[in-house]
Coordinates of C-alpha atoms in Angstrom, one line a residue:
M634 CA -26.1 23.0 -5.5
V635 CA -25.0 21.8 -2.1
A636 CA -27.5 18.9 -2.3
I637 CA -26.2 18.0 -5.8
L638 CA -22.6 18.0 -4.8
Y639 CA -23.2 16.0 -1.7
G640 CA -25.3 13.5 -3.6
L641 CA -22.5 13.1 -6.3
A642 CA -19.9 12.6 -3.6
M643 CA -22.0 10.0 -1.8
A644 CA -22.6 8.2 -5.1
V645 CA -18.9 7.9 -5.8
L646 CA -18.2 6.6 -2.2
V647 CA -21.1 4.1 -2.6
L648 CA -19.7 2.9 -6.0
Y649 CA -16.3 1.9 -4.5
G650 CA -17.9 0.6 -1.3
V651 CA -20.2 -1.7 -3.3
N652 CA -17.2 -2.9 -5.3
L653 CA -15.6 -3.9 -2.0
L654 CA -18.8 -5.7 -1.2
Y655 CA -18.6 -7.5 -4.5
L656 CA -14.9 -8.5 -4.0
S657 CA -15.9 -9.8 -0.5
L658 CA -18.5 -12.1 -2.2
V659 CA -15.9 -13.2 -4.7
F660 CA -13.5 -13.9 -1.9
V661 CA -16.1 -16.0 0.0
R662 CA -17.0 -17.9 -3.1
H663 CA -13.4 -18.7 -4.0
E664 CA -11.9 -18.9 -0.5
R665 CA -10.6 -22.4 -1.0
T666 CA -8.3 -21.1 -3.8
K667 CA -6.9 -18.0 -2.1
S668 CA -3.9 -19.7 -0.6
G669 CA -2.4 -20.7 -3.9
R670 CA -2.3 -24.4 -2.8
A671 CA -3.5 -25.3 -6.3
C672 CA 0.1 -24.8 -7.4
A673 CA 1.3 -28.4 -6.8
A674 CA 4.7 -28.1 -8.5
T675 CA 7.9 -28.5 -6.4
L676 CA 11.4 -27.4 -7.0
P677 CA 13.7 -30.0 -8.6
R678 CA 16.2 -31.6 -6.2
N679 CA 19.0 -31.5 -8.8
G680 CA 20.6 -28.0 -8.5
A681 CA 21.9 -28.2 -12.1
V682 CA 18.4 -27.8 -13.5
M683 CA 17.1 -25.2 -11.1
P684 CA 16.4 -21.8 -12.5
M685 CA 18.8 -18.9 -12.0
V686 CA 17.4 -16.4 -9.5
T687 CA 18.6 -12.8 -8.9
V688 CA 17.5 -11.1 -5.7
Q689 CA 17.4 -7.3 -5.9
V690 CA 17.3 -5.0 -2.9
P691 CA 16.9 -1.3 -3.9
L692 CA 18.2 0.9 -1.1
Y693 CA 18.4 4.6 -0.5
N694 CA 19.7 6.1 2.9
E695 CA 18.5 3.1 5.0
A696 CA 21.3 3.1 7.6
L697 CA 19.1 1.8 10.3
V698 CA 17.9 -1.4 8.5
A699 CA 20.6 -1.9 5.8
R700 CA 22.4 -4.6 7.8
R701 CA 19.2 -6.5 8.6
I702 CA 18.0 -6.8 5.0
V703 CA 21.5 -7.6 3.5
D704 CA 21.9 -10.4 6.1
A705 CA 18.3 -11.7 5.4
V706 CA 18.7 -12.0 1.7
A707 CA 22.2 -13.5 2.1
G708 CA 20.6 -16.2 4.2
L709 CA 18.1 -17.3 1.6
A710 CA 18.0 -21.1 1.1
Y711 CA 18.7 -21.8 -2.5
P712 CA 21.5 -23.5 -4.4
S713 CA 24.4 -21.0 -4.3
D714 CA 25.4 -21.6 -7.9
H715 CA 21.9 -20.6 -9.1
L716 CA 21.5 -17.5 -6.9
E717 CA 22.9 -14.0 -7.2
I718 CA 22.1 -11.0 -5.0
Q719 CA 22.3 -7.4 -6.0
I720 CA 22.2 -4.6 -3.4
L721 CA 21.1 -1.6 -5.6
D722 CA 22.4 1.2 -3.4
D723 CA 21.7 4.8 -4.3
S724 CA 22.5 6.0 -0.8
T725 CA 24.3 9.3 0.0
D726 CA 24.8 8.7 3.7
D727 CA 26.6 6.1 5.8
S728 CA 24.3 3.4 4.5
R729 CA 27.0 2.9 1.8
T730 CA 29.6 1.9 4.4
I731 CA 27.3 -0.4 6.2
I732 CA 26.3 -2.1 3.0
A733 CA 29.8 -2.4 1.7
Q734 CA 30.9 -4.1 5.0
R735 CA 28.1 -6.6 5.0
V736 CA 28.5 -7.4 1.3
G737 CA 32.2 -7.9 1.8
H738 CA 31.5 -10.2 4.8
W739 CA 29.1 -12.4 2.9
R740 CA 31.3 -12.5 -0.2
T741 CA 34.1 -14.0 1.9
L742 CA 31.7 -16.7 2.9
G743 CA 31.0 -17.6 -0.7
V744 CA 27.8 -15.8 -1.3
D745 CA 27.4 -14.3 -4.8
I746 CA 26.4 -10.8 -3.7
T747 CA 27.3 -7.5 -5.3
H748 CA 27.1 -3.9 -4.1
V749 CA 25.7 -2.0 -7.2
R750 CA 26.3 1.8 -7.2
R751 CA 25.1 4.4 -9.7
P752 CA 26.5 7.9 -10.3
G753 CA 23.1 9.4 -9.7
R754 CA 19.5 8.6 -8.8
E755 CA 18.0 8.9 -12.3
G756 CA 14.6 7.2 -12.3
Y757 CA 14.8 6.7 -8.5
K758 CA 13.7 3.1 -7.6
A759 CA 12.6 2.3 -11.1
G760 CA 16.0 3.4 -12.4
A761 CA 17.8 1.3 -9.9
L762 CA 15.8 -1.8 -10.8
A763 CA 16.3 -1.2 -14.5
N764 CA 20.1 -0.8 -13.9
G765 CA 20.2 -4.0 -11.9
L766 CA 18.3 -5.9 -14.5
A767 CA 20.8 -4.9 -17.2
L768 CA 23.6 -6.4 -15.0
C769 CA 22.0 -9.5 -13.6
R770 CA 22.1 -13.1 -14.8
G771 CA 18.8 -14.4 -13.4
A772 CA 15.9 -15.7 -15.4
F773 CA 13.8 -14.8 -12.3
I774 CA 14.0 -11.6 -10.3
A775 CA 13.0 -11.6 -6.6
M776 CA 12.7 -8.1 -5.0
F777 CA 12.7 -6.9 -1.4
D778 CA 12.5 -3.3 0.0
A779 CA 14.7 -2.4 2.9
D780 CA 12.0 -2.8 5.6
F781 CA 11.3 -6.5 4.7
V782 CA 12.8 -9.6 6.3
P783 CA 12.2 -12.6 4.1
D784 CA 12.3 -16.1 5.7
P785 CA 15.2 -18.3 4.4
D786 CA 12.7 -20.6 2.6
F787 CA 11.1 -17.7 0.7
L788 CA 12.4 -18.8 -2.8
R789 CA 11.6 -22.4 -2.1
R790 CA 8.0 -21.5 -1.3
M791 CA 7.5 -19.1 -4.2
M792 CA 9.4 -20.5 -7.2
P793 CA 7.1 -23.6 -7.7
A794 CA 4.3 -21.2 -8.7
F795 CA 6.2 -20.6 -12.0
D796 CA 5.3 -24.1 -13.2
D797 CA 3.2 -22.5 -15.9
P798 CA 5.3 -20.5 -18.5
E799 CA 2.6 -17.9 -18.8
V800 CA 3.0 -16.9 -15.2
G801 CA 5.0 -13.7 -15.1
M802 CA 4.9 -12.7 -11.5
V803 CA 4.1 -14.2 -8.1
Q804 CA 3.3 -12.0 -5.1
A805 CA 3.5 -13.0 -1.4
R806 CA 1.4 -11.5 1.3
W807 CA 2.9 -8.9 3.5
G808 CA 3.2 -9.6 7.2
H809 CA 4.1 -7.2 10.0
L810 CA 7.2 -7.1 12.3
N811 CA 5.9 -4.4 14.6
A812 CA 2.1 -4.4 14.3
D813 CA 1.6 -4.0 18.1
A814 CA 4.1 -1.1 18.5
S815 CA 1.3 1.5 18.7
R816 CA -2.3 2.3 17.6
L817 CA -0.8 3.7 14.4
T818 CA 1.0 0.5 13.4
R819 CA -2.1 -1.6 14.4
L820 CA -4.1 0.5 12.1
Q821 CA -1.7 0.1 9.2
A822 CA -1.5 -3.7 9.8
F823 CA -5.3 -4.0 9.8
A824 CA -5.6 -2.0 6.6
L825 CA -2.8 -3.9 4.8
D826 CA -4.4 -7.2 5.8
G827 CA -7.6 -6.0 4.1
H828 CA -5.7 -5.2 0.9
F829 CA -3.7 -8.5 0.8
A830 CA -5.9 -11.1 2.4
L831 CA -9.1 -9.9 0.7
E832 CA -8.6 -7.5 -2.3
Q833 CA -5.5 -9.2 -3.8
A834 CA -6.9 -12.7 -3.1
A835 CA -10.3 -11.8 -4.6
R836 CA -8.8 -10.3 -7.7
Y837 CA -6.6 -13.3 -8.2
A838 CA -9.5 -15.7 -7.6
G839 CA -11.8 -13.8 -9.8
G840 CA -9.4 -13.6 -12.7
Y841 CA -9.0 -9.9 -12.6
F842 CA -5.8 -7.8 -13.0
M843 CA -3.8 -7.6 -9.7
S844 CA -0.7 -5.8 -8.9
F845 CA 2.9 -6.5 -7.8
N846 CA 3.2 -4.6 -4.6
G847 CA 6.8 -3.5 -5.1
T848 CA 8.4 -6.0 -2.8
A849 CA 8.1 -9.6 -1.5
G850 CA 7.5 -10.9 -5.0
I851 CA 9.3 -12.6 -7.9
W852 CA 9.2 -11.7 -11.6
R853 CA 10.0 -13.8 -14.6
R854 CA 12.6 -11.7 -16.4
A855 CA 11.1 -12.3 -19.8
C856 CA 7.8 -10.8 -18.5
I857 CA 9.5 -7.6 -17.4
E858 CA 11.3 -7.2 -20.7
D859 CA 8.2 -8.1 -22.8
A860 CA 6.1 -5.5 -20.9
G861 CA 8.6 -2.7 -21.6
G862 CA 10.8 -2.8 -18.5
W863 CA 10.8 -0.6 -15.5
Q864 CA 9.7 3.0 -16.2
S865 CA 9.9 6.0 -13.9
T866 CA 7.0 8.0 -15.4
T867 CA 4.9 7.3 -12.3
L868 CA 5.6 7.0 -8.6
T869 CA 4.3 3.5 -8.5
E870 CA 6.5 1.7 -11.0
D871 CA 5.3 -1.6 -9.6
L872 CA 1.7 -1.0 -10.5
D873 CA 2.6 0.5 -13.8
L874 CA 4.6 -2.6 -14.9
S875 CA 2.0 -4.9 -13.4
Y876 CA -0.8 -3.6 -15.7
R877 CA 1.5 -3.4 -18.8
A878 CA 2.5 -7.0 -18.2
Q879 CA -1.0 -8.3 -17.8
L880 CA -2.2 -6.3 -20.9
K881 CA 0.5 -8.2 -22.7
G882 CA -1.2 -11.5 -21.7
W883 CA 1.0 -12.5 -18.7
R884 CA -0.7 -14.1 -15.7
F885 CA 0.0 -13.3 -12.1
R886 CA -0.4 -15.4 -9.0
F887 CA -1.0 -14.4 -5.4
L888 CA 0.1 -16.8 -2.6
A889 CA -1.8 -15.7 0.5
D890 CA -0.2 -18.5 2.6
S891 CA 3.3 -17.2 1.8
E892 CA 3.9 -14.3 4.3
T893 CA 6.9 -12.0 4.3
P894 CA 7.1 -9.6 7.3
A895 CA 8.0 -6.0 7.1
E896 CA 8.4 -3.0 9.4
L897 CA 5.5 -0.6 9.5
P898 CA 6.1 3.2 9.8
Q899 CA 5.8 4.4 13.4
D900 CA 5.8 8.0 12.5
I901 CA 2.6 9.4 11.1
N902 CA 4.5 11.8 8.9
A903 CA 6.3 8.8 7.3
W904 CA 2.9 7.0 6.9
R905 CA 1.4 10.1 5.4
A906 CA 4.3 10.4 2.9
Q907 CA 3.9 6.7 2.0
Q908 CA 0.1 7.1 1.4
F909 CA 0.8 10.2 -0.6
R910 CA 3.2 8.3 -2.8
W911 CA 0.9 5.4 -3.3
T912 CA -2.1 7.7 -4.1
K913 CA -0.3 9.9 -6.5
G914 CA 1.5 7.0 -8.2
T915 CA -1.7 5.0 -8.6
T916 CA -3.5 8.1 -10.1
E917 CA -0.6 8.7 -12.5
T918 CA -0.8 5.0 -13.6
A919 CA -4.5 5.3 -14.1
L920 CA -4.0 8.4 -16.3
K921 CA -1.3 6.5 -18.2
L922 CA -2.9 3.1 -18.8
L923 CA -6.7 3.4 -18.5
G924 CA -7.0 4.1 -22.3
R925 CA -4.9 1.0 -23.1
L926 CA -7.0 -1.1 -20.7
W927 CA -10.2 -0.2 -22.4
L928 CA -8.8 -0.7 -25.9
A929 CA -7.4 -4.1 -25.0
S930 CA -9.1 -7.4 -25.9
Q931 CA -10.0 -8.1 -22.3
P932 CA -13.4 -9.2 -20.8
L933 CA -15.6 -6.3 -19.8
A934 CA -15.5 -7.4 -16.1
V935 CA -11.7 -7.2 -16.2
K936 CA -11.8 -3.7 -17.6
I937 CA -14.3 -2.6 -15.0
Q938 CA -12.4 -4.1 -12.1
G939 CA -9.1 -2.7 -13.5
T940 CA -10.7 0.8 -13.7
L941 CA -12.0 0.6 -10.1
H942 CA -8.6 -0.7 -9.0
L943 CA -6.6 2.1 -10.6
T944 CA -9.0 4.9 -9.6
A945 CA -9.8 3.7 -6.1
H946 CA -8.0 6.7 -4.5
V947 CA -10.5 9.1 -6.0
V948 CA -12.7 8.4 -3.0
F949 CA -10.5 10.8 -0.9
P950 CA -11.4 14.1 -2.5
F951 CA -15.1 13.1 -2.3
L952 CA -14.6 12.2 1.4
V953 CA -13.3 15.8 1.9
L954 CA -16.4 17.1 0.1
V955 CA -18.8 15.0 2.2
T956 CA -17.0 16.2 5.3
L957 CA -17.5 19.9 4.3
L958 CA -21.1 19.5 3.1
H959 CA -22.8 17.1 5.6
A960 CA -23.5 19.5 8.5
P961 CA -24.4 22.5 6.3
L962 CA -26.9 20.4 4.4
L963 CA -28.6 19.3 7.6
V964 CA -28.6 22.8 8.9
M965 CA -30.2 24.0 5.6
E966 CA -32.8 21.2 5.9
H967 CA -33.7 22.3 9.4
A968 CA -34.1 25.9 8.2
G969 CA -36.5 24.8 5.4
Y970 CA -34.1 25.1 2.5
G971 CA -33.1 21.4 2.2
P972 CA -33.9 19.0 -0.6
G973 CA -36.6 17.2 1.3
P974 CA -37.2 13.9 3.1
Y975 CA -37.0 11.7 0.0
Y976 CA -33.5 12.9 -0.7
F977 CA -32.3 12.0 2.8
A978 CA -34.1 8.6 2.5
V979 CA -32.0 7.9 -0.6
M980 CA -28.9 9.1 1.1
G981 CA -29.6 6.7 3.9
C982 CA -29.3 3.8 1.5
C983 CA -25.7 4.8 0.9
L984 CA -24.8 3.0 4.0
V985 CA -24.4 -0.1 1.8
G986 CA -21.0 1.4 0.8
L987 CA -19.9 1.3 4.4
L988 CA -21.1 -2.3 4.6
G989 CA -18.7 -3.2 1.8
F990 CA -15.8 -1.6 3.6
F991 CA -16.7 -3.4 6.8
L992 CA -17.2 -6.8 5.3
A993 CA -13.9 -6.6 3.4
Q994 CA -12.0 -6.0 6.7
L995 CA -14.1 -8.6 8.5
F996 CA -13.4 -11.4 6.0
A997 CA -9.7 -10.4 5.8
Q998 CA -9.3 -10.6 9.6
R999 CA -11.3 -13.9 9.8
S1000 CA -9.1 -15.5 7.2
L1001 CA -5.8 -14.6 9.0
Y1002 CA -6.4 -14.6 12.8
P1003 CA -8.2 -17.0 15.2
D1004 CA -9.1 -14.0 17.4
W1005 CA -10.6 -12.0 14.5
G1006 CA -13.7 -11.1 16.5
R1007 CA -11.6 -9.2 19.1
R1008 CA -9.6 -7.6 16.4
M1009 CA -12.7 -6.2 14.7
L1010 CA -13.2 -4.0 17.7
F1011 CA -10.4 -1.9 16.3
F1012 CA -12.4 -1.3 13.0
P1013 CA -13.7 2.2 14.0
M1014 CA -10.1 3.3 14.5
V1015 CA -9.0 1.8 11.1
M1016 CA -11.9 3.7 9.4
A1017 CA -10.9 6.9 11.2
G1018 CA -7.3 6.6 10.2
T1019 CA -8.1 5.8 6.6
M1020 CA -10.5 8.8 6.3
G1021 CA -8.0 11.0 8.2
M1022 CA -5.6 10.8 5.3
A1023 CA -8.2 12.2 2.9
L1024 CA -6.8 15.7 2.8
S1025 CA -3.2 14.7 2.1
N1026 CA -4.3 12.1 -0.5
T1027 CA -6.5 14.6 -2.2
R1028 CA -3.5 16.8 -2.6
A1029 CA -1.7 13.8 -4.1
I1030 CA -4.4 13.3 -6.7
W1031 CA -4.4 17.0 -7.6
Q1032 CA -0.7 16.9 -8.2
A1033 CA -1.1 13.8 -10.4
V1034 CA -3.9 15.3 -12.5
R1035 CA -1.8 18.5 -12.9
Q1036 CA 1.2 16.3 -13.9
H1037 CA 3.3 17.9 -11.2
R1038 CA 6.5 15.9 -10.9
T1039 CA 7.8 15.1 -7.4
P1040 CA 10.8 13.0 -6.4
F1041 CA 10.4 9.5 -5.0
E1042 CA 10.3 9.8 -1.2
R1043 CA 11.2 6.7 0.7
T1044 CA 9.4 5.7 3.9
P1045 CA 11.9 6.0 6.8
K1046 CA 12.6 3.0 9.0
H1047 CA 13.6 3.1 12.6
T1048 CA 14.1 -0.6 13.7
D1049 CA 13.9 -1.0 17.5
R1050 CA 14.9 2.5 18.6
P1051 CA 12.2 5.1 19.4
W1052 CA 11.2 6.7 16.1
W1053 CA 11.5 10.2 17.4
Q1054 CA 15.2 9.7 18.1
S1055 CA 15.8 8.7 14.5
R1056 CA 17.8 10.9 12.2
Y1057 CA 15.0 10.3 9.6
A1058 CA 12.2 11.6 11.8
Q1059 CA 10.3 14.6 10.4
R1060 CA 10.2 17.5 12.9
S1061 CA 8.5 20.2 10.9
V1062 CA 4.8 21.2 10.8
T1063 CA 3.4 21.0 7.3
P1064 CA 0.4 22.9 5.7
V1065 CA -1.4 19.6 5.5
M1066 CA -1.2 19.1 9.2
F1067 CA -2.8 22.6 9.7
G1068 CA -5.5 21.6 7.2
E1069 CA -6.3 18.4 9.1
A1070 CA -6.6 20.4 12.3
V1071 CA -9.0 22.8 10.6
L1072 CA -11.1 19.9 9.4
A1073 CA -11.2 18.5 12.9
L1074 CA -12.4 21.8 14.3
Y1075 CA -14.9 22.1 11.5
S1076 CA -16.3 18.6 12.1
I1077 CA -16.6 19.2 15.8
T1078 CA -18.5 22.5 15.1
G1079 CA -20.8 20.6 12.8
L1080 CA -21.4 18.0 15.4
V1081 CA -22.3 20.6 18.0
A1082 CA -24.7 22.3 15.5
L1083 CA -26.5 19.1 14.7
T1084 CA -26.8 18.3 18.3
L1085 CA -28.4 21.7 19.1
L1086 CA -30.8 21.2 16.2
G1087 CA -31.8 17.7 17.4
A1088 CA -30.7 16.0 14.2
W1089 CA -30.1 12.8 16.0
A1090 CA -30.1 10.5 13.0
A1091 CA -27.2 12.5 11.4
L1092 CA -25.0 12.5 14.5
P1093 CA -23.3 9.1 14.0
F1094 CA -22.2 10.0 10.5
Q1095 CA -20.9 13.4 11.6
A1096 CA -19.1 11.7 14.5
V1097 CA -17.2 9.6 12.0
F1098 CA -15.6 12.8 10.5
V1099 CA -14.9 14.1 14.0
L1100 CA -13.2 10.8 14.9
A1101 CA -11.2 10.7 11.6
F1102 CA -9.7 14.2 11.7
T1103 CA -9.2 14.4 15.5
F1104 CA -7.3 11.1 15.3
V1105 CA -4.7 12.4 12.8
T1106 CA -4.6 15.8 14.5
S1107 CA -4.0 14.4 17.9
W1108 CA -1.3 12.1 16.5
N1109 CA 0.3 15.1 14.7
V1110 CA 0.4 17.1 18.0
Q1111 CA 1.7 14.1 20.0
Q1112 CA 4.5 13.4 17.5
Y1113 CA 5.5 17.1 17.2
R1114 CA 5.9 17.3 21.0
R1115 CA 8.0 14.1 21.1
T1116 CA 10.3 15.2 18.3
R1117 CA 10.7 18.7 19.8
F1118 CA 10.8 18.1 23.5
T1119 CA 11.9 14.5 24.1
S1120 CA 15.5 13.5 23.9

């Protein structure tokens, strides 16, 4: 039974790793198209015929960055008579005052900007966006989260991609304002680069369904309305709407050369909460839309890639399972109760899955940075950090499957001040943190046992689990000490 469960878990991990390998090959084959330069249209010079654009900024208790994002969107370069800005503010703290002051300031300078308040937070972010859509005048809707800082020419770079009336959404690539702040932010930047520079680019180039990433993108209003509008039935309203729109026949574009920078979480608790939200919401979207996807008149390849996209987070519970079973399986083999050498020979072939993950990150870094070779030295830490979230993300999947409803939890921002001095820093110890510590000790015990047995070939794989869970545990301890004992 141990061997069967372990083999099943490895098969799942290999499936998604091989798909990353496939997307890497698609990316290489179509690399010339990834930047979106094929879109040759330009904005008309006559402001009277330029499309009306509404910029929406959903905010909830973002006092530390509210001023920055309001000022950034107020500075967008676009004809003022064809641009309106909505600050969709559901805040309950002093963010309201900061936003009101900045909105008032820009209104006196002639900017068409409004401070939109609701009596409650029904629907959370999706509810705020739906409320703003009902009030706005734009035929196109640009969206930014509070942690983003768009360049003034964002709209001028992105709007030409709507030269085709069948294009319903255009997504920019995320950049990073604070990638070098710590190992944690470097890890996140590395992983996000892999998602945007390779996965999004490959899905776009291959003609597969891709997603709006919730921010730094522009929607055609008709597309939103035709797809059924914003819905709060999942925690990833952006992914939900993306698939509903593409199932309706709308096409999306990804402009890899159009970068919009954002602040990365410096607090591992904030990062864990963000990953939890993305994992749970994606799983909820899969449960909601996979049936529709397979009943749709789409090519088989689109259905397969869409399924792998929506279910990608299922790797996390299987990572936990492999962590728990790897050392015991080897100990049983050494005691004469294992499945035999042929089994382990087949398991060795599963390294092709790791190759897919590695190449995806390699090609992403190479496409973005001249010093990509030096950056790839950080790959083991990226793999450790990704795997280290397995327990928390497994809990997210379990809640989604059980249809356990949870509120939308925003990711706290801290700007330039030390994160542990922020009012939004989490200072409690959660059960998940204890679980990660237990998995770290368990993995170390397994490594010691395999060393004593002389199972040298298995040590590198076991060391990966040790690295993953000791990384998150040490970061948990470090941050707990800072929040409790550092002023």
